[in-house]
Short mmCIF file of C-alpha atoms and ligand atoms in Angstrom, two decimals:
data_model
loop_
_atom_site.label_atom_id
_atom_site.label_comp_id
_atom_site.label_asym_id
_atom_site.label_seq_id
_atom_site.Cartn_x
_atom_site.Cartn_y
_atom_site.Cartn_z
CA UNK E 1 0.00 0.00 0.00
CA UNK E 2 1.25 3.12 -1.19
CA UNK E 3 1.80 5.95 1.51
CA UNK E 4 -0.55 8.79 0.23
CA UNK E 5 -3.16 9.21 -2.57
CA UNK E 6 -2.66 9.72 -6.00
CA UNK E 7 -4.57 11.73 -8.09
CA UNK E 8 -4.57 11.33 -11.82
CA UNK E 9 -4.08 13.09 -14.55
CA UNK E 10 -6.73 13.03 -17.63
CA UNK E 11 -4.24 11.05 -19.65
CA UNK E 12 -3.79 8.81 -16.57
CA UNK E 13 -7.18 8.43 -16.46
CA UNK E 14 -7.64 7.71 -20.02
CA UNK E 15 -5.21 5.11 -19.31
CA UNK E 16 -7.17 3.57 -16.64
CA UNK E 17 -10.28 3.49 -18.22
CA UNK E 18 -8.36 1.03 -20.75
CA UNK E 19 -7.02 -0.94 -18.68
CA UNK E 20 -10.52 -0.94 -16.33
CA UNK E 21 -12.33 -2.21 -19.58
CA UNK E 22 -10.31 -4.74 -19.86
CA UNK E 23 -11.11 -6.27 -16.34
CA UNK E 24 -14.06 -5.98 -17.12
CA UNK E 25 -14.07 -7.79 -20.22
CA UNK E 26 -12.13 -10.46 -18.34
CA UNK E 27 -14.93 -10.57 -15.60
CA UNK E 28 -17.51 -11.04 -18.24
CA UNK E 29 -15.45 -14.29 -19.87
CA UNK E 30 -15.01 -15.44 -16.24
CA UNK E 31 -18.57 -15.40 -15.90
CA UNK E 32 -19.77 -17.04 -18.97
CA UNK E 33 -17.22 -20.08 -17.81
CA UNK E 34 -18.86 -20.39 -14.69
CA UNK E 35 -20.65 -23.54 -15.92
CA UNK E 36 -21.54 -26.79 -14.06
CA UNK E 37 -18.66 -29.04 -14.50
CA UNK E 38 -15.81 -26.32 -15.08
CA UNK E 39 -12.99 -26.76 -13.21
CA UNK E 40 -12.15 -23.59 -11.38
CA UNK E 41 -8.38 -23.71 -13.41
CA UNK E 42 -11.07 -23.56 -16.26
CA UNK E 43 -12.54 -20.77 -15.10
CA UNK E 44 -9.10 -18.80 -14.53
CA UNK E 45 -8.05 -20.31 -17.87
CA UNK E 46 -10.45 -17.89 -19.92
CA UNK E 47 -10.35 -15.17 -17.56
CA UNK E 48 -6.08 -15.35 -18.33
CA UNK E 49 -6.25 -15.73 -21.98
CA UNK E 50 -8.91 -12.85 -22.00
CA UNK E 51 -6.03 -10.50 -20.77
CA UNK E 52 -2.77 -11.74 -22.26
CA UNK E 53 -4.82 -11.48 -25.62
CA UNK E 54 -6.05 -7.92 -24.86
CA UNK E 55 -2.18 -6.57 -24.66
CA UNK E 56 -2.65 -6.88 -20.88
CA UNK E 57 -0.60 -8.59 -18.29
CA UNK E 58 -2.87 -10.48 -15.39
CA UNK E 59 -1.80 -8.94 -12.49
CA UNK E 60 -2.83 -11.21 -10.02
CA UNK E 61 -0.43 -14.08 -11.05
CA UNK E 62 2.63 -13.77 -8.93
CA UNK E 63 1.51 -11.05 -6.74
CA UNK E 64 2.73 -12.23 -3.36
CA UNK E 65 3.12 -15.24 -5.04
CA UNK E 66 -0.62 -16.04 -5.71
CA UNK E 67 -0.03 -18.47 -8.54
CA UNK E 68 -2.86 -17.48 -11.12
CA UNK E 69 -4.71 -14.50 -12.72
CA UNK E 70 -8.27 -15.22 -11.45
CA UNK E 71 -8.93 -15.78 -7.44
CA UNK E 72 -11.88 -17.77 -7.87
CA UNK E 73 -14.08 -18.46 -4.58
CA UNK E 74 -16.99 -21.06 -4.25
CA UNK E 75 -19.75 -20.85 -1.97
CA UNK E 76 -18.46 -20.19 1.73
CA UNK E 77 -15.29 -19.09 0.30
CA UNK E 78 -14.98 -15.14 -0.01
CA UNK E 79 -11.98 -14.45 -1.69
CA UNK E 80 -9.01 -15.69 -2.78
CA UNK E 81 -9.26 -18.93 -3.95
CA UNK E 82 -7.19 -20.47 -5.87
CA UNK E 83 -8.30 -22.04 -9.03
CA UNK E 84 -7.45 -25.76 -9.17
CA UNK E 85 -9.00 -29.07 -9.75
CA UNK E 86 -12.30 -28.38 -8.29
CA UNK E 87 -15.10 -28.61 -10.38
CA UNK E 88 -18.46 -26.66 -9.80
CA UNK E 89 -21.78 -27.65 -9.85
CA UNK E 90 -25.33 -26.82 -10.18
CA UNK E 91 -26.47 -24.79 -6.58
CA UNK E 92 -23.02 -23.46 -6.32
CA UNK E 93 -22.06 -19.32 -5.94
CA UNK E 94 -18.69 -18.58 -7.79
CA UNK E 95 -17.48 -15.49 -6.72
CA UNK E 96 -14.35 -14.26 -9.73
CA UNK E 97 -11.81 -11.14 -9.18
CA UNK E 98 -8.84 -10.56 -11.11
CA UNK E 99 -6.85 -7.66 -12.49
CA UNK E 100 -5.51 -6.50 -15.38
CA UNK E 101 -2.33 -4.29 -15.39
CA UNK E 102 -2.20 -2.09 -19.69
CA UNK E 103 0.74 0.44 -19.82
CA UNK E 104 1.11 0.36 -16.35
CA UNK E 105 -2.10 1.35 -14.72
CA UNK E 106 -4.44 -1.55 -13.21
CA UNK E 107 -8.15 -2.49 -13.50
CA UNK E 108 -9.81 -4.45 -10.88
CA UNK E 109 -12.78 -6.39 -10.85
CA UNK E 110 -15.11 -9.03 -9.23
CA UNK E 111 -18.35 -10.56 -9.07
CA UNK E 112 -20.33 -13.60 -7.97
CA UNK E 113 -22.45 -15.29 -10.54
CA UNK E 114 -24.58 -18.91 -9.96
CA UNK E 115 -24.01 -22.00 -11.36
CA UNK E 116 -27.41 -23.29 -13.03
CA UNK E 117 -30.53 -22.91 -10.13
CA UNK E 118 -28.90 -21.84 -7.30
CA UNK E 119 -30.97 -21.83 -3.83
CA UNK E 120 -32.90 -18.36 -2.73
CA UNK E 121 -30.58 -17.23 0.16
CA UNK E 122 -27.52 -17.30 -2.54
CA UNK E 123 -29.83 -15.55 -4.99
CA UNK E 124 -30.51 -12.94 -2.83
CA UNK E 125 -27.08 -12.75 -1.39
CA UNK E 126 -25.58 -12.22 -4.79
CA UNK E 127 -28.07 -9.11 -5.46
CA UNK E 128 -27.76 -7.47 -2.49
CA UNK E 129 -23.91 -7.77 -2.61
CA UNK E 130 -24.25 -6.25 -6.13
CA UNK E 131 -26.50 -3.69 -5.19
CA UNK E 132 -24.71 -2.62 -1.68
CA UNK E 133 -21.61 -1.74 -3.82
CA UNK E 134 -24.37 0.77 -6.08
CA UNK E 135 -25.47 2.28 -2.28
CA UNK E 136 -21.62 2.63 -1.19
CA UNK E 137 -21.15 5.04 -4.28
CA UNK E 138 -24.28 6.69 -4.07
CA UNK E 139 -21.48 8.73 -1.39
CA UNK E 140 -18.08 8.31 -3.78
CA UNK E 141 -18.52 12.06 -4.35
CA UNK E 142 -16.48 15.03 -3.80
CA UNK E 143 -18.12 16.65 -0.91
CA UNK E 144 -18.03 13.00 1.20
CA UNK E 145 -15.18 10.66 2.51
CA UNK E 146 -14.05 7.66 2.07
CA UNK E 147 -15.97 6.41 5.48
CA UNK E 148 -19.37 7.63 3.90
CA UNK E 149 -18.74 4.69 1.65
CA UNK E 150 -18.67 1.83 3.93
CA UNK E 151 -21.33 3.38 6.10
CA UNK E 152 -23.89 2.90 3.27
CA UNK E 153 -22.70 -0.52 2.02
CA UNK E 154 -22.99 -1.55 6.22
CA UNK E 155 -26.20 -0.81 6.38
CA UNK E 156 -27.83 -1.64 3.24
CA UNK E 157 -25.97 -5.42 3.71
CA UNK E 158 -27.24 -5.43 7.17
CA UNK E 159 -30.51 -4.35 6.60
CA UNK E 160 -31.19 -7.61 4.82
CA UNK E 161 -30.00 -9.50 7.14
CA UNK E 162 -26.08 -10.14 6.50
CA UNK E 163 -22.80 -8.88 6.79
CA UNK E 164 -19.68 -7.66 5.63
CA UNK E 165 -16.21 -8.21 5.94
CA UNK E 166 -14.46 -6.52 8.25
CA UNK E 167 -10.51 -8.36 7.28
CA UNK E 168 -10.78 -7.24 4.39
CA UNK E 169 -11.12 -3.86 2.27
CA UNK E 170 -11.31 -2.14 -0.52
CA UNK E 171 -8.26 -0.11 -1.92
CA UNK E 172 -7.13 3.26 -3.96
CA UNK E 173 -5.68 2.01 -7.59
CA UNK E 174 -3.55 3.29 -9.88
CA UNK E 175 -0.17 2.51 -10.80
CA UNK E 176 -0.32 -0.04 -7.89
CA UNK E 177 -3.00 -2.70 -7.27
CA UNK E 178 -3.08 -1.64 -3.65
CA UNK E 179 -2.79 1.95 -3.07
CA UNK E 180 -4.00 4.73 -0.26
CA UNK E 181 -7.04 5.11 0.58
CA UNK E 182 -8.24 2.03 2.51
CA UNK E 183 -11.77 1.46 1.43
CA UNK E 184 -13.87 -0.48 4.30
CA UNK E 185 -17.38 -1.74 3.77
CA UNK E 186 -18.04 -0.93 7.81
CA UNK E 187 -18.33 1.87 9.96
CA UNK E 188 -15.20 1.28 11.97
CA UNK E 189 -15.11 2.12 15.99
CA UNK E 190 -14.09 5.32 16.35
CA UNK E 191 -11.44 4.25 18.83
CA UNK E 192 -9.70 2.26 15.78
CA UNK E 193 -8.87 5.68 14.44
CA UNK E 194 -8.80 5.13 11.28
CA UNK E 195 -7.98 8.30 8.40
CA UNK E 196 -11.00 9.38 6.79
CA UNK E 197 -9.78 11.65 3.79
CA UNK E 198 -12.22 13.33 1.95
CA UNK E 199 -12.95 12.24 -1.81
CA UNK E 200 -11.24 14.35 -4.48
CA UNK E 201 -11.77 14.39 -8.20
CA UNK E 202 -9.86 12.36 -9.87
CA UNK E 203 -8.92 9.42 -7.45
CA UNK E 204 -9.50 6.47 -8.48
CA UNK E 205 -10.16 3.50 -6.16
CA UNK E 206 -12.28 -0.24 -5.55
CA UNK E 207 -15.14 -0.74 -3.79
CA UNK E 208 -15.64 -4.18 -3.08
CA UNK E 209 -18.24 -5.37 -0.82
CA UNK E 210 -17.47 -9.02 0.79
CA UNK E 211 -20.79 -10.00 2.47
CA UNK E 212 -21.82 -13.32 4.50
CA UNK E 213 -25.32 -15.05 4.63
CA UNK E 214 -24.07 -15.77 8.73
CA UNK E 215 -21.78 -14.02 10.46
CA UNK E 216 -18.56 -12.12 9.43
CA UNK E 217 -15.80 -13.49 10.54
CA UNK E 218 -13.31 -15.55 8.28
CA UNK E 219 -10.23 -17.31 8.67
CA UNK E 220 -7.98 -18.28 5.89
CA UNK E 221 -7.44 -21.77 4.82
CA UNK E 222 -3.76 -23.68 5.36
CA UNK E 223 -3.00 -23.31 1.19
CA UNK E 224 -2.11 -19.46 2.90
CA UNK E 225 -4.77 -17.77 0.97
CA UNK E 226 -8.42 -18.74 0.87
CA UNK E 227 -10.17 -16.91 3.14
CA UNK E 228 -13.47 -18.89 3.92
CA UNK E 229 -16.34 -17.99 6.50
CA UNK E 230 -15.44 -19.22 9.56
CA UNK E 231 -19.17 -20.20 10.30
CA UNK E 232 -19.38 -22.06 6.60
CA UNK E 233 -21.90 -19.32 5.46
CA UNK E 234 -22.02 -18.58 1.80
CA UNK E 235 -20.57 -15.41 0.70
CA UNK E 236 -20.46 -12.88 -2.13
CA UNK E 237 -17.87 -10.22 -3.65
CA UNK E 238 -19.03 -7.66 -5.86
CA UNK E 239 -15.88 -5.34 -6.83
CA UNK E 240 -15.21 -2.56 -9.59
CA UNK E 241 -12.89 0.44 -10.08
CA UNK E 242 -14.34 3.81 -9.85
CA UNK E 243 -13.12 7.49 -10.68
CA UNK E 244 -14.25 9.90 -8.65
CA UNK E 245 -15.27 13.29 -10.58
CA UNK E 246 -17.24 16.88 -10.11
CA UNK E 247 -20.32 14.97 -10.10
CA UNK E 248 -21.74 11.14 -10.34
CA UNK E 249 -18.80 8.97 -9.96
CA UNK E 250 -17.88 6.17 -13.20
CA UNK E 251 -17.87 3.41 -13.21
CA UNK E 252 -14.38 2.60 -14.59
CA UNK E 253 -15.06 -1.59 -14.56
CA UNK E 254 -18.02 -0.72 -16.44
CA UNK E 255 -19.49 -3.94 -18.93
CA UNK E 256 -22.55 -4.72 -20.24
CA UNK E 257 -23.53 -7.89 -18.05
CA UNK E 258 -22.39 -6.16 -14.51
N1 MF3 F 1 -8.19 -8.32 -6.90
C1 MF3 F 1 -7.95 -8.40 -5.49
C2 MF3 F 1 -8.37 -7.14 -4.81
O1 MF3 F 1 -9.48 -6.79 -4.93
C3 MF3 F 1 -6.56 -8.75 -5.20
C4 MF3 F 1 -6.34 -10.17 -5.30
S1 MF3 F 1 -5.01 -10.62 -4.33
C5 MF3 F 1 -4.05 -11.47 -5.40
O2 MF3 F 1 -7.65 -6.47 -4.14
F1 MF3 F 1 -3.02 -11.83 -4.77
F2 MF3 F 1 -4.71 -12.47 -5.88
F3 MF3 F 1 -3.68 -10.68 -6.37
CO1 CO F 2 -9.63 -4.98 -5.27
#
């Protein structure tokens, strides 16, 4: 994580709107392999070539050492999981996020999709993941802060009767995957003390909502990564890239099936 925020330029921006576009193209292939019977290495497969063939490098593969492009997460996994052997099924959640790094700048993206019928609790946890990242930027305005954010997704998740994440946040972008602000989906104690800048036109950063159908807390698996719900609840990550502006932020991640 980078010490302090960056803003970008307009041919930054431009930049990052390319390289956004092609997350979220990747996303959209990632998706349409979520199939019963794919193996999750399937899944990452098309979500890799989808990248490498759009001039891109996948920016997930070898970060830390995660070995692939796609961290691809079923059912009461949340994030992080590394594609494999595993097959999925009908009645499973796939949750996909990856990143794509064009002439320098990354794009960032993720999203849970079903697998055939899925049951009504998943259904709904998948749409109201999706639509508490749509209240979180209802506030990614100049005018708010970052904290605003969080507040909203907190208790639009919550008001339906799950949660969010609190391990885990969303992150300025830019040059680096990871970069100032921290972006929480939670209202954090006011004794943690956290910095609560105020939003400025033209920083660019993810808001990701991670939300449970039980309770929130996690605990990562012994492969070092996957982090699953430590109660075995489903869960559901709904992530894109966003420029802040004078007026309605955009969508940077932007695709037609979103
Ligand atoms: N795309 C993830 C994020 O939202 C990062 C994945 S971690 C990695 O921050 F190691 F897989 F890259
Ligand atoms: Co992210």
């Amino acid at each position: 994580m980078s010490e302090s925020i960056t803003i970008k330029s307009p041919h930054e921006i431009e930049i990052m709107r390319q390289a956004a576009k092609i997350a979220a193209g990747a996303r959209s292939m990632g998706r349409q392999a979520v199939r019963d019977g794919m193996t999750t290495r399937q899944i990452d497969r098309a979500v890799h070539e989808f990248i490498v063939k759009s001039g891109a490098v996948p920016s997930c593969l070898g970060y830390e050492g995660f070995p692939a492009a796609t961290c691809v997460s079923v059912n009461d996994e949340v994030i992080h999981g590394i594609p494999g052997r595993r097959t999925v099924h009908n009645g499973d959640i796939v949750s996909i996020d990856l990143c794509a790094t064009y002439k320098g700048f990354v794009g960032d993206c993720a999203g849970t999709y079903p697998v055939g019928e899925v049951s009504e609790e998943a259904r709904k946890l998948m749409e109201v993941t999706r639509q508490a990242f749509f209240e979180g930027i209802k506030f990614a305005k100049v005018g708010y802060r970052v904290l605003d954010i969080g507040e909203a997704v907190q208790d639009y998740v919550e008001s339906h009767g799950f949660s969010v994440v609190r391990d885990f946040v969303g992150h300025g972008i830019g040059r680096g995957m990871h970069e100032a602000p921290e972006v929480p989906n939670y209202r954090p104690a006011r004794s943690a003390g956290r910095v609560n800048p105020r939003l400025v036109k033209g920083m660019t950063i993810c808001v990701e909502p991670m939300v449970c159908a039980g309770d929130w807390a996690v605990r990562i698996l012994r492969d070092g990564w996957t982090v699953v719900t430590a109660d075995h609840s489903l869960a559901a990550h709904y992530e894109n890239t966003i420029l802040i502006t004078d007026g309605e932020p955009e969508i940077l991640t932007m695709a037609d099936d979103i």
